[in-house]
Amino acid sequence: MRILVVEDYPPLRDSLVRTLEDESYGVDAAADGEEGLWYAQGNDYDAIVLDIMLPKKTGIEVLQALRAEGNEIPVLLLTALGANEDVIRGLDAGADDYLTKPFNVEVLLARVRAMVRRGYQQHSPKIEIGEIILDTAAQSVSAAGQDVTLTAREYALLEFLVRRVGEVVSRSEIWEHLYAFHSEATSNVVDVYIGYLRRKLGEAGKQIKTLRGRGYRLTTGKDA
């Protein structure tokens, strides 16, 4: 899953990036509204964490620009204490949620997870696809009733496939969403980790289908 953080205060921005990366998210960060809008318009994110008080363009202006062009990416606003008018304007402009500074990091992570679920039309943190059960809150996986231990990269890859169940997902889409792979020099890193996943999932790994020249598709186990 890929998140954009737009926050002008460097210590908070860096802290948010580290926190989200520790939760297996791929993260881009911007320091002002113009840069944040540029990132948001040019990339496919699963959610945006957007401060309201930003230089060059405010968070509200960024949000309004995105919604005006039909971009429905989930947005979590960060607001100053007592900035009730900004909260109202932000929600009316199309924000999905907000947090008032200072905030609890665990609360922020829970709200980001909830927004990502809603973005994929999935309302429960526990997702069952055939023999595979993935709990996005606990970041745990089981297959055919057995717990499966995955690395952060493997979990991120499986979650992305689960979010897109039934769809053909290209290697480039996986690469764009999962920054954990970007440190690998090999061009077949996605194929390698698909292989790791299949082996660890056992029989349930057969639900991950390869479509030659197109990418991969996670099936429910009932379809071909």
mmCIF file of C-alpha atoms in Angstrom:
data_model
loop_
_atom_site.group_PDB
_atom_site.id
_atom_site.type_symbol
_atom_site.label_atom_id
_atom_site.label_comp_id
_atom_site.label_asym_id
_atom_site.label_seq_id
_atom_site.Cartn_x
_atom_site.Cartn_y
_atom_site.Cartn_z
ATOM 1 C CA MET A 1 0.000 0.000 0.000
ATOM 2 C CA ARG A 2 1.295 3.458 -0.932
ATOM 3 C CA ILE A 3 0.728 6.567 1.194
ATOM 4 C CA LEU A 4 1.487 10.247 0.587
ATOM 5 C CA VAL A 5 2.370 12.432 3.598
ATOM 6 C CA VAL A 6 2.118 16.215 3.109
ATOM 7 C CA GLU A 7 3.460 18.013 6.196
ATOM 8 C CA ASP A 8 5.730 21.075 6.381
ATOM 9 C CA TYR A 9 7.188 20.501 9.877
ATOM 10 C CA PRO A 10 10.251 18.270 9.247
ATOM 11 C CA PRO A 11 10.323 16.376 12.595
ATOM 12 C CA LEU A 12 6.643 15.422 12.299
ATOM 13 C CA ARG A 13 6.947 14.608 8.601
ATOM 14 C CA ASP A 14 9.961 12.365 9.192
ATOM 15 C CA SER A 15 8.254 10.687 12.144
ATOM 16 C CA LEU A 16 5.119 9.962 10.082
ATOM 17 C CA VAL A 17 7.202 8.511 7.244
ATOM 18 C CA ARG A 18 9.115 6.199 9.606
ATOM 19 C CA THR A 19 5.944 5.104 11.386
ATOM 20 C CA LEU A 20 4.138 4.245 8.149
ATOM 21 C CA GLU A 21 7.176 2.510 6.657
ATOM 22 C CA ASP A 22 7.446 0.401 9.824
ATOM 23 C CA GLU A 23 3.884 -0.749 9.052
ATOM 24 C CA SER A 24 4.962 -1.922 5.558
ATOM 25 C CA TYR A 25 3.542 1.076 3.672
ATOM 26 C CA GLY A 26 5.400 2.640 0.777
ATOM 27 C CA VAL A 27 5.594 6.362 1.576
ATOM 28 C CA ASP A 28 6.207 9.563 -0.390
ATOM 29 C CA ALA A 29 6.554 12.853 1.494
ATOM 30 C CA ALA A 30 6.049 16.484 0.490
ATOM 31 C CA ALA A 31 6.868 19.655 2.432
ATOM 32 C CA ASP A 32 4.329 22.088 0.934
ATOM 33 C CA GLY A 33 0.973 22.125 -0.785
ATOM 34 C CA GLU A 34 2.248 22.606 -4.330
ATOM 35 C CA GLU A 35 4.639 19.670 -4.030
ATOM 36 C CA GLY A 36 1.926 17.566 -2.389
ATOM 37 C CA LEU A 37 -0.535 18.288 -5.192
ATOM 38 C CA TRP A 38 2.137 17.448 -7.792
ATOM 39 C CA TYR A 39 2.760 14.079 -6.108
ATOM 40 C CA ALA A 40 -0.957 13.333 -5.758
ATOM 41 C CA GLN A 41 -1.752 14.149 -9.378
ATOM 42 C CA GLY A 42 1.113 12.090 -10.757
ATOM 43 C CA ASN A 43 0.896 8.926 -8.676
ATOM 44 C CA ASP A 44 -1.598 6.296 -7.577
ATOM 45 C CA TYR A 45 -1.866 6.403 -3.766
ATOM 46 C CA ASP A 46 -4.033 4.387 -1.413
ATOM 47 C CA ALA A 47 -4.395 7.312 1.028
ATOM 48 C CA ILE A 48 -3.057 10.806 1.739
ATOM 49 C CA VAL A 49 -2.173 12.236 5.162
ATOM 50 C CA LEU A 50 -2.546 15.974 4.562
ATOM 51 C CA ASP A 51 -1.787 18.856 6.914
ATOM 52 C CA ILE A 52 -4.164 21.810 6.562
ATOM 53 C CA MET A 53 -1.667 24.592 7.325
ATOM 54 C CA LEU A 54 0.876 24.338 4.501
ATOM 55 C CA PRO A 55 3.014 26.861 2.592
ATOM 56 C CA LYS A 56 2.320 27.685 -1.083
ATOM 57 C CA LYS A 57 -1.045 25.864 -1.087
ATOM 58 C CA THR A 58 -3.113 25.003 1.970
ATOM 59 C CA GLY A 59 -4.290 21.457 2.561
ATOM 60 C CA ILE A 60 -7.835 22.602 1.790
ATOM 61 C CA GLU A 61 -6.720 23.959 -1.595
ATOM 62 C CA VAL A 62 -4.897 20.711 -2.369
ATOM 63 C CA LEU A 63 -7.984 18.709 -1.437
ATOM 64 C CA GLN A 64 -10.306 20.930 -3.485
ATOM 65 C CA ALA A 65 -8.051 20.619 -6.536
ATOM 66 C CA LEU A 66 -8.008 16.819 -6.285
ATOM 67 C CA ARG A 67 -11.757 16.501 -5.846
ATOM 68 C CA ALA A 68 -12.420 18.979 -8.691
ATOM 69 C CA GLU A 69 -10.577 16.673 -11.098
ATOM 70 C CA GLY A 70 -12.456 13.609 -9.861
ATOM 71 C CA ASN A 71 -9.667 12.159 -7.712
ATOM 72 C CA GLU A 72 -11.406 10.216 -4.925
ATOM 73 C CA ILE A 73 -8.307 9.036 -3.055
ATOM 74 C CA PRO A 74 -9.018 8.847 0.721
ATOM 75 C CA VAL A 75 -7.644 11.869 2.604
ATOM 76 C CA LEU A 76 -6.911 12.221 6.323
ATOM 77 C CA LEU A 77 -6.508 15.857 7.390
ATOM 78 C CA LEU A 78 -4.171 16.958 10.181
ATOM 79 C CA THR A 79 -5.474 20.046 11.969
ATOM 80 C CA ALA A 80 -4.370 22.394 14.719
ATOM 81 C CA LEU A 81 -6.087 22.233 18.092
ATOM 82 C CA GLY A 82 -9.277 24.288 18.036
ATOM 83 C CA ALA A 83 -9.299 24.770 14.249
ATOM 84 C CA ASN A 84 -12.948 23.776 13.995
ATOM 85 C CA GLU A 85 -13.691 25.957 10.964
ATOM 86 C CA ASP A 86 -10.840 24.318 9.050
ATOM 87 C CA VAL A 87 -12.167 20.865 9.989
ATOM 88 C CA ILE A 88 -15.633 21.775 8.703
ATOM 89 C CA ARG A 89 -14.222 23.234 5.468
ATOM 90 C CA GLY A 90 -12.052 20.183 4.965
ATOM 91 C CA LEU A 91 -14.853 17.680 5.467
ATOM 92 C CA ASP A 92 -17.145 19.712 3.224
ATOM 93 C CA ALA A 93 -14.382 19.753 0.573
ATOM 94 C CA GLY A 94 -14.270 15.949 0.535
ATOM 95 C CA ALA A 95 -11.896 14.834 3.300
ATOM 96 C CA ASP A 96 -12.595 11.360 4.663
ATOM 97 C CA ASP A 97 -11.367 11.899 8.212
ATOM 98 C CA TYR A 98 -9.286 14.209 10.392
ATOM 99 C CA LEU A 99 -6.963 14.185 13.398
ATOM 100 C CA THR A 100 -6.162 17.068 15.721
ATOM 101 C CA LYS A 101 -2.521 17.667 16.677
ATOM 102 C CA PRO A 102 -1.022 16.352 18.873
ATOM 103 C CA PHE A 103 -2.378 12.886 18.097
ATOM 104 C CA ASN A 104 -1.743 9.295 19.097
ATOM 105 C CA VAL A 105 0.256 7.427 16.446
ATOM 106 C CA GLU A 106 -1.756 4.228 16.916
ATOM 107 C CA VAL A 107 -4.956 6.181 16.285
ATOM 108 C CA LEU A 108 -3.470 7.612 13.080
ATOM 109 C CA LEU A 109 -2.481 4.130 11.880
ATOM 110 C CA ALA A 110 -5.951 2.771 12.654
ATOM 111 C CA ARG A 111 -7.581 5.579 10.691
ATOM 112 C CA VAL A 112 -5.244 5.090 7.741
ATOM 113 C CA ARG A 113 -6.084 1.365 7.709
ATOM 114 C CA ALA A 114 -9.792 2.195 7.806
ATOM 115 C CA MET A 115 -9.460 4.630 4.899
ATOM 116 C CA VAL A 116 -7.538 2.102 2.812
ATOM 117 C CA ARG A 117 -10.228 -0.512 3.479
ATOM 118 C CA ARG A 118 -12.974 1.885 2.422
ATOM 119 C CA GLY A 119 -11.005 2.793 -0.694
ATOM 120 C CA TYR A 120 -11.092 -0.872 -1.724
ATOM 121 C CA GLN A 121 -14.733 -1.310 -0.628
ATOM 122 C CA GLN A 122 -13.622 -3.605 2.200
ATOM 123 C CA HIS A 123 -15.080 -2.816 5.619
ATOM 124 C CA SER A 124 -13.630 -5.540 7.838
ATOM 125 C CA PRO A 125 -9.924 -5.696 8.797
ATOM 126 C CA LYS A 126 -10.101 -9.473 8.359
ATOM 127 C CA ILE A 127 -10.294 -10.512 4.700
ATOM 128 C CA GLU A 128 -10.918 -14.116 3.648
ATOM 129 C CA ILE A 129 -10.040 -15.128 0.092
ATOM 130 C CA GLY A 130 -10.449 -18.850 -0.439
ATOM 131 C CA GLU A 131 -7.991 -20.593 1.895
ATOM 132 C CA ILE A 132 -6.195 -17.338 2.720
ATOM 133 C CA ILE A 133 -7.179 -15.141 5.673
ATOM 134 C CA LEU A 134 -5.414 -11.803 6.080
ATOM 135 C CA ASP A 135 -5.931 -9.583 9.144
ATOM 136 C CA THR A 136 -4.830 -6.063 8.209
ATOM 137 C CA ALA A 137 -5.083 -4.789 11.781
ATOM 138 C CA ALA A 138 -2.819 -7.494 13.245
ATOM 139 C CA GLN A 139 -0.871 -7.896 9.977
ATOM 140 C CA SER A 140 -1.233 -11.650 10.304
ATOM 141 C CA VAL A 141 -1.898 -14.336 7.705
ATOM 142 C CA SER A 142 -3.224 -17.873 7.786
ATOM 143 C CA ALA A 143 -3.682 -20.387 4.987
ATOM 144 C CA ALA A 144 -5.838 -23.506 5.239
ATOM 145 C CA GLY A 145 -6.135 -22.881 8.978
ATOM 146 C CA GLN A 146 -2.384 -22.637 9.584
ATOM 147 C CA ASP A 147 -0.555 -19.464 10.616
ATOM 148 C CA VAL A 148 1.884 -18.231 7.990
ATOM 149 C CA THR A 149 4.945 -16.164 8.904
ATOM 150 C CA LEU A 150 5.803 -13.574 6.257
ATOM 151 C CA THR A 151 8.494 -10.930 5.970
ATOM 152 C CA ALA A 152 7.409 -7.291 5.672
ATOM 153 C CA ARG A 153 7.888 -7.402 1.892
ATOM 154 C CA GLU A 154 5.962 -10.645 1.515
ATOM 155 C CA TYR A 155 3.104 -9.356 3.657
ATOM 156 C CA ALA A 156 2.914 -6.077 1.710
ATOM 157 C CA LEU A 157 2.793 -7.995 -1.585
ATOM 158 C CA LEU A 158 0.065 -10.354 -0.359
ATOM 159 C CA GLU A 159 -2.025 -7.491 1.031
ATOM 160 C CA PHE A 160 -1.843 -5.693 -2.309
ATOM 161 C CA LEU A 161 -2.973 -8.820 -4.164
ATOM 162 C CA VAL A 162 -5.766 -9.366 -1.633
ATOM 163 C CA ARG A 163 -6.966 -5.770 -2.044
ATOM 164 C CA ARG A 164 -7.134 -6.390 -5.804
ATOM 165 C CA VAL A 165 -8.569 -9.915 -5.671
ATOM 166 C CA GLY A 166 -9.828 -11.116 -9.043
ATOM 167 C CA GLU A 167 -7.991 -8.364 -10.929
ATOM 168 C CA VAL A 168 -4.917 -8.704 -13.104
ATOM 169 C CA VAL A 169 -2.105 -6.772 -11.402
ATOM 170 C CA SER A 170 0.953 -5.934 -13.501
ATOM 171 C CA ARG A 171 4.522 -6.060 -12.248
ATOM 172 C CA SER A 172 4.777 -2.288 -12.711
ATOM 173 C CA GLU A 173 1.724 -1.711 -10.480
ATOM 174 C CA ILE A 174 3.264 -3.858 -7.766
ATOM 175 C CA TRP A 175 6.553 -1.996 -8.118
ATOM 176 C CA GLU A 176 4.833 1.405 -7.863
ATOM 177 C CA HIS A 177 2.876 0.474 -4.729
ATOM 178 C CA LEU A 178 5.492 -1.492 -2.822
ATOM 179 C CA TYR A 179 8.563 0.628 -2.210
ATOM 180 C CA ALA A 180 10.187 -2.172 -0.220
ATOM 181 C CA PHE A 181 11.147 -3.681 -3.565
ATOM 182 C CA HIS A 182 12.928 -0.561 -4.817
ATOM 183 C CA SER A 183 16.152 -1.337 -2.959
ATOM 184 C CA GLU A 184 16.548 -4.502 -5.038
ATOM 185 C CA ALA A 185 18.745 -4.199 -8.117
ATOM 186 C CA THR A 186 17.317 -7.284 -9.831
ATOM 187 C CA SER A 187 14.604 -6.751 -12.425
ATOM 188 C CA ASN A 188 12.759 -9.933 -11.428
ATOM 189 C CA VAL A 189 12.343 -9.029 -7.738
ATOM 190 C CA VAL A 190 8.527 -9.181 -7.988
ATOM 191 C CA ASP A 191 8.659 -12.660 -9.542
ATOM 192 C CA VAL A 192 11.034 -13.813 -6.804
ATOM 193 C CA TYR A 193 8.716 -12.669 -4.031
ATOM 194 C CA ILE A 194 5.686 -14.172 -5.733
ATOM 195 C CA GLY A 195 7.600 -17.450 -5.574
ATOM 196 C CA TYR A 196 8.336 -16.951 -1.871
ATOM 197 C CA LEU A 197 4.656 -16.271 -1.203
ATOM 198 C CA ARG A 198 3.462 -19.329 -3.084
ATOM 199 C CA ARG A 199 5.804 -21.613 -1.168
ATOM 200 C CA LYS A 200 4.874 -20.185 2.234
ATOM 201 C CA LEU A 201 1.139 -20.353 1.506
ATOM 202 C CA GLY A 202 1.378 -24.035 0.513
ATOM 203 C CA GLU A 203 -1.647 -25.294 -1.417
ATOM 204 C CA ALA A 204 -3.284 -21.882 -1.019
ATOM 205 C CA GLY A 205 -0.391 -20.443 -3.019
ATOM 206 C CA LYS A 206 -2.019 -21.899 -6.117
ATOM 207 C CA GLN A 207 -4.577 -19.088 -5.820
ATOM 208 C CA ILE A 208 -1.893 -16.738 -7.165
ATOM 209 C CA LYS A 209 -2.056 -17.147 -10.931
ATOM 210 C CA THR A 210 0.571 -15.966 -13.415
ATOM 211 C CA LEU A 211 -0.748 -14.413 -16.615
ATOM 212 C CA ARG A 212 2.167 -14.441 -18.997
ATOM 213 C CA GLY A 213 3.028 -10.961 -20.229
ATOM 214 C CA ARG A 214 0.334 -9.351 -18.082
ATOM 215 C CA GLY A 215 1.107 -9.961 -14.403
ATOM 216 C CA TYR A 216 -0.631 -11.832 -11.588
ATOM 217 C CA ARG A 217 -4.143 -12.462 -10.325
ATOM 218 C CA LEU A 218 -5.243 -13.682 -6.896
ATOM 219 C CA THR A 219 -8.278 -15.948 -7.220
ATOM 220 C CA THR A 220 -10.781 -17.142 -4.654
ATOM 221 C CA GLY A 221 -9.695 -20.719 -5.232
ATOM 222 C CA LYS A 222 -12.956 -21.511 -6.993
ATOM 223 C CA ASP A 223 -12.159 -19.702 -10.235
ATOM 224 C CA ALA A 224 -9.428 -20.657 -12.690
#
